[in-house]
Coordinates of C-alpha atoms in Angstrom, one line a residue:
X1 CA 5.0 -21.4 -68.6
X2 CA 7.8 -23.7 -69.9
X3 CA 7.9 -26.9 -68.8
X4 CA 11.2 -28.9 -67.6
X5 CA 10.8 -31.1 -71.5
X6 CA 13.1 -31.6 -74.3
X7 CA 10.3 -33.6 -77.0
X8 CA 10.7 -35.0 -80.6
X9 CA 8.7 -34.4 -83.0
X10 CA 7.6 -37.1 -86.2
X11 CA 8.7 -35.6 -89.3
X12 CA 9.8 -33.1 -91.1
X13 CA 7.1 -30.4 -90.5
X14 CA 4.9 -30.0 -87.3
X15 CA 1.8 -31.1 -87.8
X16 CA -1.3 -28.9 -86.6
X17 CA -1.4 -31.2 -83.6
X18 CA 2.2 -30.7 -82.7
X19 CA 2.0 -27.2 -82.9
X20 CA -1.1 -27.4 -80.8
X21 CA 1.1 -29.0 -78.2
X22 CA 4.1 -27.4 -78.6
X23 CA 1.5 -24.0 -77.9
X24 CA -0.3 -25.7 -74.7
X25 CA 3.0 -27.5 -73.1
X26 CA 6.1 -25.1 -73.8
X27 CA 8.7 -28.0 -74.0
X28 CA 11.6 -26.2 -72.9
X29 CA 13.3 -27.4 -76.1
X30 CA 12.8 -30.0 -78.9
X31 CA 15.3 -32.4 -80.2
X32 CA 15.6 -33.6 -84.2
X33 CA 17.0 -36.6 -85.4
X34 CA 17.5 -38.0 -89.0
X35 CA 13.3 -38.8 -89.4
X36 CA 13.3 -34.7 -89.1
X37 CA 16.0 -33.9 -91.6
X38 CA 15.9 -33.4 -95.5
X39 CA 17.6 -30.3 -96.4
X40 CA 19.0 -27.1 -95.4
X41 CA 16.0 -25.0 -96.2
X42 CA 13.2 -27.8 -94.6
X43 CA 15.3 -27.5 -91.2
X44 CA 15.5 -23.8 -91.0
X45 CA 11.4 -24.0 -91.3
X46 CA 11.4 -26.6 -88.7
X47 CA 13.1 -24.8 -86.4
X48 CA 11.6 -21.8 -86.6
X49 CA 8.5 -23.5 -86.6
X50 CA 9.1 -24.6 -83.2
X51 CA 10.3 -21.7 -82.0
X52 CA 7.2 -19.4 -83.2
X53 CA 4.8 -22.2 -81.6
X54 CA 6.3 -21.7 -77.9
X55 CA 6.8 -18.0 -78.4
X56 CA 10.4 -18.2 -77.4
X57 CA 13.1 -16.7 -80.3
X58 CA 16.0 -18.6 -77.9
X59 CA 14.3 -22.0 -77.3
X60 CA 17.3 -24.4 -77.5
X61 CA 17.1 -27.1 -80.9
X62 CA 19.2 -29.9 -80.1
X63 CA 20.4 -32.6 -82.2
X64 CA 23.1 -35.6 -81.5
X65 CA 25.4 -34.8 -84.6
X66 CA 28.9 -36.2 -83.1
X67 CA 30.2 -37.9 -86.5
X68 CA 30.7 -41.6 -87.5
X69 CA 27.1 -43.7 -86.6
X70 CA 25.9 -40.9 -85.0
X71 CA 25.0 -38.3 -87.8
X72 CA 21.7 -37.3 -88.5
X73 CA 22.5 -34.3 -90.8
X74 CA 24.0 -36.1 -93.2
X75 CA 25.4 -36.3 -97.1
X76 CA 24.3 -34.7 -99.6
X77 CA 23.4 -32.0 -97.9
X78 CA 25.9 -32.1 -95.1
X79 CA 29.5 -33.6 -95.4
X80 CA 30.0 -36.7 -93.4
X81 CA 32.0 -36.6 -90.2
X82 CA 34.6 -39.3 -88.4
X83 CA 34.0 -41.0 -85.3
X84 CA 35.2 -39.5 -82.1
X85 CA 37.7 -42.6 -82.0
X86 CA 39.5 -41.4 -84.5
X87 CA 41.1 -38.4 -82.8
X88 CA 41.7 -40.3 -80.3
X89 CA 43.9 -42.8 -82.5
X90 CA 45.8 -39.3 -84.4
X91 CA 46.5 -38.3 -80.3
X92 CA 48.3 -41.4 -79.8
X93 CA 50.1 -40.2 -82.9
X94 CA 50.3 -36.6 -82.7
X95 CA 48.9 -35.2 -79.8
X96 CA 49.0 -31.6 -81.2
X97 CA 47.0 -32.4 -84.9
X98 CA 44.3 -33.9 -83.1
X99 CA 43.6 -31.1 -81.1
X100 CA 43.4 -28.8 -83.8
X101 CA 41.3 -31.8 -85.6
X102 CA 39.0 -32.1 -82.9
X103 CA 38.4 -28.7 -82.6
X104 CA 37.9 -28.0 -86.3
X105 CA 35.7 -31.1 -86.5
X106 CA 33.1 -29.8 -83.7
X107 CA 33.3 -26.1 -85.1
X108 CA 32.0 -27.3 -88.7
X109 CA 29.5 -29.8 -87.5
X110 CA 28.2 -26.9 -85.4
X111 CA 28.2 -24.6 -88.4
X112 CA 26.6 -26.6 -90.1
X113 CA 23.9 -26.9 -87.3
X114 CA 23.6 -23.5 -86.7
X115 CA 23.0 -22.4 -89.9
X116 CA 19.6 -24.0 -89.8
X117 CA 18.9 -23.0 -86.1
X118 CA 19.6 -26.0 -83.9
X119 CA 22.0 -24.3 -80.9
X120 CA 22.8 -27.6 -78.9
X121 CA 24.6 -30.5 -80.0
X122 CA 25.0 -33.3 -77.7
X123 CA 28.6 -34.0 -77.7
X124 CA 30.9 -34.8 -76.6
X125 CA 30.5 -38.3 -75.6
X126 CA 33.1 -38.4 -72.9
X127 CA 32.8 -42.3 -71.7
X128 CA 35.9 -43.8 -71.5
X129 CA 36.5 -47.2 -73.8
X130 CA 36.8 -50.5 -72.3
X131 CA 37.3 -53.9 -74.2
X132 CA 34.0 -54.7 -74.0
X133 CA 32.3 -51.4 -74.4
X134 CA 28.4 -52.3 -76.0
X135 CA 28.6 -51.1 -80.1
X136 CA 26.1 -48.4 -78.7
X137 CA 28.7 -46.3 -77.9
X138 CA 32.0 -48.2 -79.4
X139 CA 33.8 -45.9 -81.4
X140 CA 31.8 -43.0 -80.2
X141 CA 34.0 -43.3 -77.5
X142 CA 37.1 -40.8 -77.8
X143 CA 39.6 -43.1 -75.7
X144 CA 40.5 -45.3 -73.3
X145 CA 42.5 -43.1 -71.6
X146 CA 40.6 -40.6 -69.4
X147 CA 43.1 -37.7 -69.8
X148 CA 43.0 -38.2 -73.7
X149 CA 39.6 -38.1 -73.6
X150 CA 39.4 -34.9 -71.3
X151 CA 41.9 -32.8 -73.3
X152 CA 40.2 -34.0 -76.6
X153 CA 36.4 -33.7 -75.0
X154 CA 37.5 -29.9 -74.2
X155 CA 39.1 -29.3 -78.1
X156 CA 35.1 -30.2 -78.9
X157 CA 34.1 -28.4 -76.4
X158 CA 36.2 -25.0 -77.7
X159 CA 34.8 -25.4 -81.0
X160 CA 30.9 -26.0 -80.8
X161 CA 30.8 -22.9 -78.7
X162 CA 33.2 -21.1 -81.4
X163 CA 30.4 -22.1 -83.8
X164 CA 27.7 -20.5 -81.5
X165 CA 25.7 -23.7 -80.3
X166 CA 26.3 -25.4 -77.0
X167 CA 27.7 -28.5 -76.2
X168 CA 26.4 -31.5 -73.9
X169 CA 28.6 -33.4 -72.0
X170 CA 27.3 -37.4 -71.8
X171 CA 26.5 -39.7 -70.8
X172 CA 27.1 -38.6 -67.2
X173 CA 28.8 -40.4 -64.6
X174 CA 30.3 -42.7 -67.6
X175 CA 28.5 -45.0 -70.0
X176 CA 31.9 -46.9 -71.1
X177 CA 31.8 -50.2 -68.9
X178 CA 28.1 -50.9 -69.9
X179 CA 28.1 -54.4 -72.4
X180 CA 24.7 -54.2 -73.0
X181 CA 22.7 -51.7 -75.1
X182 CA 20.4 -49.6 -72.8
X183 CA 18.1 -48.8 -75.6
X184 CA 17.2 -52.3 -75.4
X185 CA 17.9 -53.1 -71.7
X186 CA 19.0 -52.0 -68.7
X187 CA 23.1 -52.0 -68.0
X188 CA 24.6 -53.1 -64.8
X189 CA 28.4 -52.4 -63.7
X190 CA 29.3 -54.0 -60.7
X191 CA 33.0 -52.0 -60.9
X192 CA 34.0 -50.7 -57.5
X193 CA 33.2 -46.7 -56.4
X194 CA 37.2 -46.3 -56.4
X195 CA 37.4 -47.6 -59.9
X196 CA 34.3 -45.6 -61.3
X197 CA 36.3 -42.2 -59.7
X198 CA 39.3 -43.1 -60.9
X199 CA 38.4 -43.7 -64.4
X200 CA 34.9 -43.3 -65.6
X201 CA 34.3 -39.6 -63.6
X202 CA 37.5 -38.4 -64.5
X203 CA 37.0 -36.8 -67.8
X204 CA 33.2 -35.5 -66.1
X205 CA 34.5 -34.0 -63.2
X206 CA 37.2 -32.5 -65.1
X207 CA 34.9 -30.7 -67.8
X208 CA 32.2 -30.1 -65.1
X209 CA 32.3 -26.7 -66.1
X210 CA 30.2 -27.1 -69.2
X211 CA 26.4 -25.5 -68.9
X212 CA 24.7 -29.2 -70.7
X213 CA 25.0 -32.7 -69.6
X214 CA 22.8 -36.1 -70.0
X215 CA 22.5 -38.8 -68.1
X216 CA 23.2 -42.5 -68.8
X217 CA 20.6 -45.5 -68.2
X218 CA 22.3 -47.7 -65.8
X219 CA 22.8 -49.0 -62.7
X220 CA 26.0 -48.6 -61.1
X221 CA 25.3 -51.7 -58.5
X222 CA 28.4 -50.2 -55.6
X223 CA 26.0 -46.9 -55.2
X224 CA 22.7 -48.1 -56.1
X225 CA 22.5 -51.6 -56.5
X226 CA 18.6 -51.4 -57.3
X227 CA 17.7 -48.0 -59.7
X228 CA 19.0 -46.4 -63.0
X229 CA 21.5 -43.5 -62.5
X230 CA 19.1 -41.4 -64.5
X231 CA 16.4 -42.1 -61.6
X232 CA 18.6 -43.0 -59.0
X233 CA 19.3 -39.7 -56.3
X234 CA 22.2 -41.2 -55.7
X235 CA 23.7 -40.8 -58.5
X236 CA 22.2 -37.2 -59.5
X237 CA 23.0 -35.9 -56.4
X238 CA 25.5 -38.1 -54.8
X239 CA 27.6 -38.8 -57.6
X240 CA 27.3 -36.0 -60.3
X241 CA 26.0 -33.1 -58.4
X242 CA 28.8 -33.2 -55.2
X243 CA 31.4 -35.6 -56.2
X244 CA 31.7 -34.4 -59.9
X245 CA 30.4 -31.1 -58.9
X246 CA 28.3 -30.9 -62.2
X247 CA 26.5 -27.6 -61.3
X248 CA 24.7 -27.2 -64.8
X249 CA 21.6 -28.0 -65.9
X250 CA 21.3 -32.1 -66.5
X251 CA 18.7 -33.8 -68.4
X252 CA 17.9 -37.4 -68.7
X253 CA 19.0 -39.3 -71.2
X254 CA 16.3 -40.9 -73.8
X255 CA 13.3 -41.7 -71.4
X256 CA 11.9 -43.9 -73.8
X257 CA 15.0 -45.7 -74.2
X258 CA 13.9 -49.7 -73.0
X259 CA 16.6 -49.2 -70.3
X260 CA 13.5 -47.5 -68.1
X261 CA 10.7 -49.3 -66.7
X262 CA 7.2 -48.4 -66.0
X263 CA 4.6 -46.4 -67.8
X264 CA 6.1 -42.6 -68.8
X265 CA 4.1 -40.8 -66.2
X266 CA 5.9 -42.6 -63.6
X267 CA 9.3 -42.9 -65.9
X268 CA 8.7 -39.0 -66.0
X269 CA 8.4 -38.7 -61.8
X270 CA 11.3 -40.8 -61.0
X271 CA 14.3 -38.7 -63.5
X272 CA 12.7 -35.4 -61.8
X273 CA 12.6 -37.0 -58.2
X274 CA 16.0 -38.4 -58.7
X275 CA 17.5 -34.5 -59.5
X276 CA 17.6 -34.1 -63.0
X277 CA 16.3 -30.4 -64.4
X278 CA 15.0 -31.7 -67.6
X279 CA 13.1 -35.0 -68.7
X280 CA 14.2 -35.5 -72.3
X281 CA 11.5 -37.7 -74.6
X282 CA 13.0 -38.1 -78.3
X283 CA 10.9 -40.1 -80.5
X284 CA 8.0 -38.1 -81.2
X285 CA 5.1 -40.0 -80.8
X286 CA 2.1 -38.0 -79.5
X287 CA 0.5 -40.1 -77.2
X288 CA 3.6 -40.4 -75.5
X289 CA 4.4 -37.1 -74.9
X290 CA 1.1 -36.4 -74.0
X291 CA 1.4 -38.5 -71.1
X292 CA 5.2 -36.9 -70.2
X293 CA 3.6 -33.4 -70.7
X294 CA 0.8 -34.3 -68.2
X295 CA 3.4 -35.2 -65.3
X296 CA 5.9 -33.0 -65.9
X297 CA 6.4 -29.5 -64.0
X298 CA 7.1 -25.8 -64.9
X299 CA 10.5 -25.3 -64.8
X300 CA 10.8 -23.6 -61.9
X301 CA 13.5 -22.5 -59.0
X302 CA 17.5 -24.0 -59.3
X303 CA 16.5 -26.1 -62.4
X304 CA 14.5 -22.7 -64.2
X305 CA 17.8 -20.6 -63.3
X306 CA 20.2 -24.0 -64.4
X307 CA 18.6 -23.5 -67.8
X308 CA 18.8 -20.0 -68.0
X309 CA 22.6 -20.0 -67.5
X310 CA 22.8 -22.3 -70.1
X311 CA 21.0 -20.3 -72.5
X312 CA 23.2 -17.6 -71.1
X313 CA 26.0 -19.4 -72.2
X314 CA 25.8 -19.7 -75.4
X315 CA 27.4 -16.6 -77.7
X316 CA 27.5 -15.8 -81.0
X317 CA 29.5 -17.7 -83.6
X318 CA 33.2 -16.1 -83.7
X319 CA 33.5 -14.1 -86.5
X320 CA 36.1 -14.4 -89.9
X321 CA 35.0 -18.1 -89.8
X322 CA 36.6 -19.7 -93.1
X323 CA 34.4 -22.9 -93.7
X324 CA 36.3 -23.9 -97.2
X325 CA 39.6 -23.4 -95.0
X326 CA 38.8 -24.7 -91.9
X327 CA 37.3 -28.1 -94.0
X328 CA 40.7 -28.7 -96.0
X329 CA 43.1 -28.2 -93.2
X330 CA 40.7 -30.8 -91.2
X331 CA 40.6 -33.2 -94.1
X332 CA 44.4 -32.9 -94.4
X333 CA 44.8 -33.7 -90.6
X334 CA 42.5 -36.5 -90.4
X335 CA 43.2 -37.9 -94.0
X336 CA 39.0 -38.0 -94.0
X337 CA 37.0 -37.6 -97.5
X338 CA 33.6 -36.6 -95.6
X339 CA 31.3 -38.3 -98.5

């Protein structure tokens, strides 16, 4: 029975007591990051490893492959990719080329992904920029303009599924006014509730439709002065579930992120308590997840169906794909080199 888990794994096989786990727990998916990548042919055998260990063909591989710092298939094997930033500079330019260049950006990183089995990519990161947005996200950032940032996020959107993998929208309800890094600590905003809907939701609730979003490690202190919106119900329920009217299936963000307190039993309790469908843990060490895979449930009822019809979702790569094609015409937009 598959539990409600996305788990890392340490390298760039399984070992025999990862598969073991993998067997015993049915994570509902497993995310790779640059420890887990060598070449083409090593992550095609990772992911199938995975897959044949839970004994699901369409168990979702994600990866957080949005360009610029955040690459972890990268050169020689994989060209490298701008930051999100950077469309958002060509829109202020030409609103039309970086539309097409957003689009062709996220339909050959998710070629590339899907050619060696890993179906969700967790972008786009739709927080808006401030002036003091923390480096974490910095030029991951598409804009500080909301609607640039919607009409861009969607141009990503169009072209990961294009390419066959699905996208995740993050980090839900907005990650942009945090100036501190919540892998390290804990963010507070004290901005308003008006403010946060009439900026940072914007681009969420306008792209709600997406099956995939994530969560962001902070505390929004005018709706819950005291918890995490990744543990807060509040937020989950209050704030992206009815206000944004995200209706897909959320998972947390990195719950062994320093942002989170407590041991991860009771880090594992509080993101499902607060509303969350999935509890994601990302850097693969086994006693860890051993301790997530204890607390955590079978998926089950709205969060079992929430991940079904994001599976759902997902369709086949359009055909009469051009890669060389597709790669020039982005370079020429961008002016990028990718090495």
């Amino acid at each position: 029975m598959t539990k409600a888990l996305v788990s890392g794994c340490a390298g760039l096989t399984l070992t025999d007591e990862e598969v073991s786990f993998f067997r015993e727990n049915d994570p509902w998916g497993l995310i790779l990051f640059a420890r887990n990548v060598e070449t083409p042919d090593q992550l095609r055998e990772l992911t199938s490893a995975f897959r044949n260990a839970v004994g699901r063909e369409d168990a979702p591989v994600l990866v957080d492959q949005e360009g610029g710092r955040v690459q972890r298939l990268k050169p020689p094997h994989w060209p490298k990719y701008p930051p999100a930033k950077l469309y958002g500079d060509l829109f202020d330019e030409d609103p039309d080329a970086a539309l097409r260049a957003a689009w062709l950006g996220a339909r050959l990183i998710c070629n590339d992904l899907f050619e060696v089995g890993i179906t969700v990519d967790c972008l786009p990161c739709l927080d808006v920029r401030f002036p003091d947005t923390v480096d974490a996200i910095g030029d991951r950032a598409i804009s500080a303009d909301p609607e640039v940032v919607i009409a861009l996020g969607q141009a990503m959107i169009d072209g990961a599924q294009a390419a066959g993998v699905l996208p995740v929208i993050k980090h839900i309800p907005g990650h942009g006014r945090a100036v501190v890094d919540s892998h390290l600590e804990l963010p507070r905003v004290e901005a308003c509730e008006t403010a946060l809907e009439s900026v940072d939701f914007r681009p969420f609730k306008a792209l709600s439709h997406v099956s995939l979003g994530m969560t962001a490690h902070i505390v929004y202190a005018s709706i819950d002065a005291e918890t995490a919106g990744t543990q807060s119900r509040k937020i989950v329920e209050g704030i992206i579930r009815d206000r944004i009217g995200f209706k897909g299936c959320l998972m947390s963000d990195d719950m062994s992120m320093h942002a989170l307190g407590g041991d991860f039993g009771d880090r594992s309790r509080k993101i499902l308590e607060a509303g969350c469908d999935i509890v994601l843990h990302c850097n693969g060490d086994m006693d860890e997840m051993l301790a997530v895979a204890e607390v955590v449930p079978e998926l089950s009822g709205v969060s079992k169906s929430r991940c079904a019809d994001a599976l759902a979702a997902r369709l086949d790569p359009e055909p009469g794909f051009d890669k060389a094609a597709a790669w020039n015409e982005f370079q020429s937009l961008m002016g990028w080199q990718g090495v």
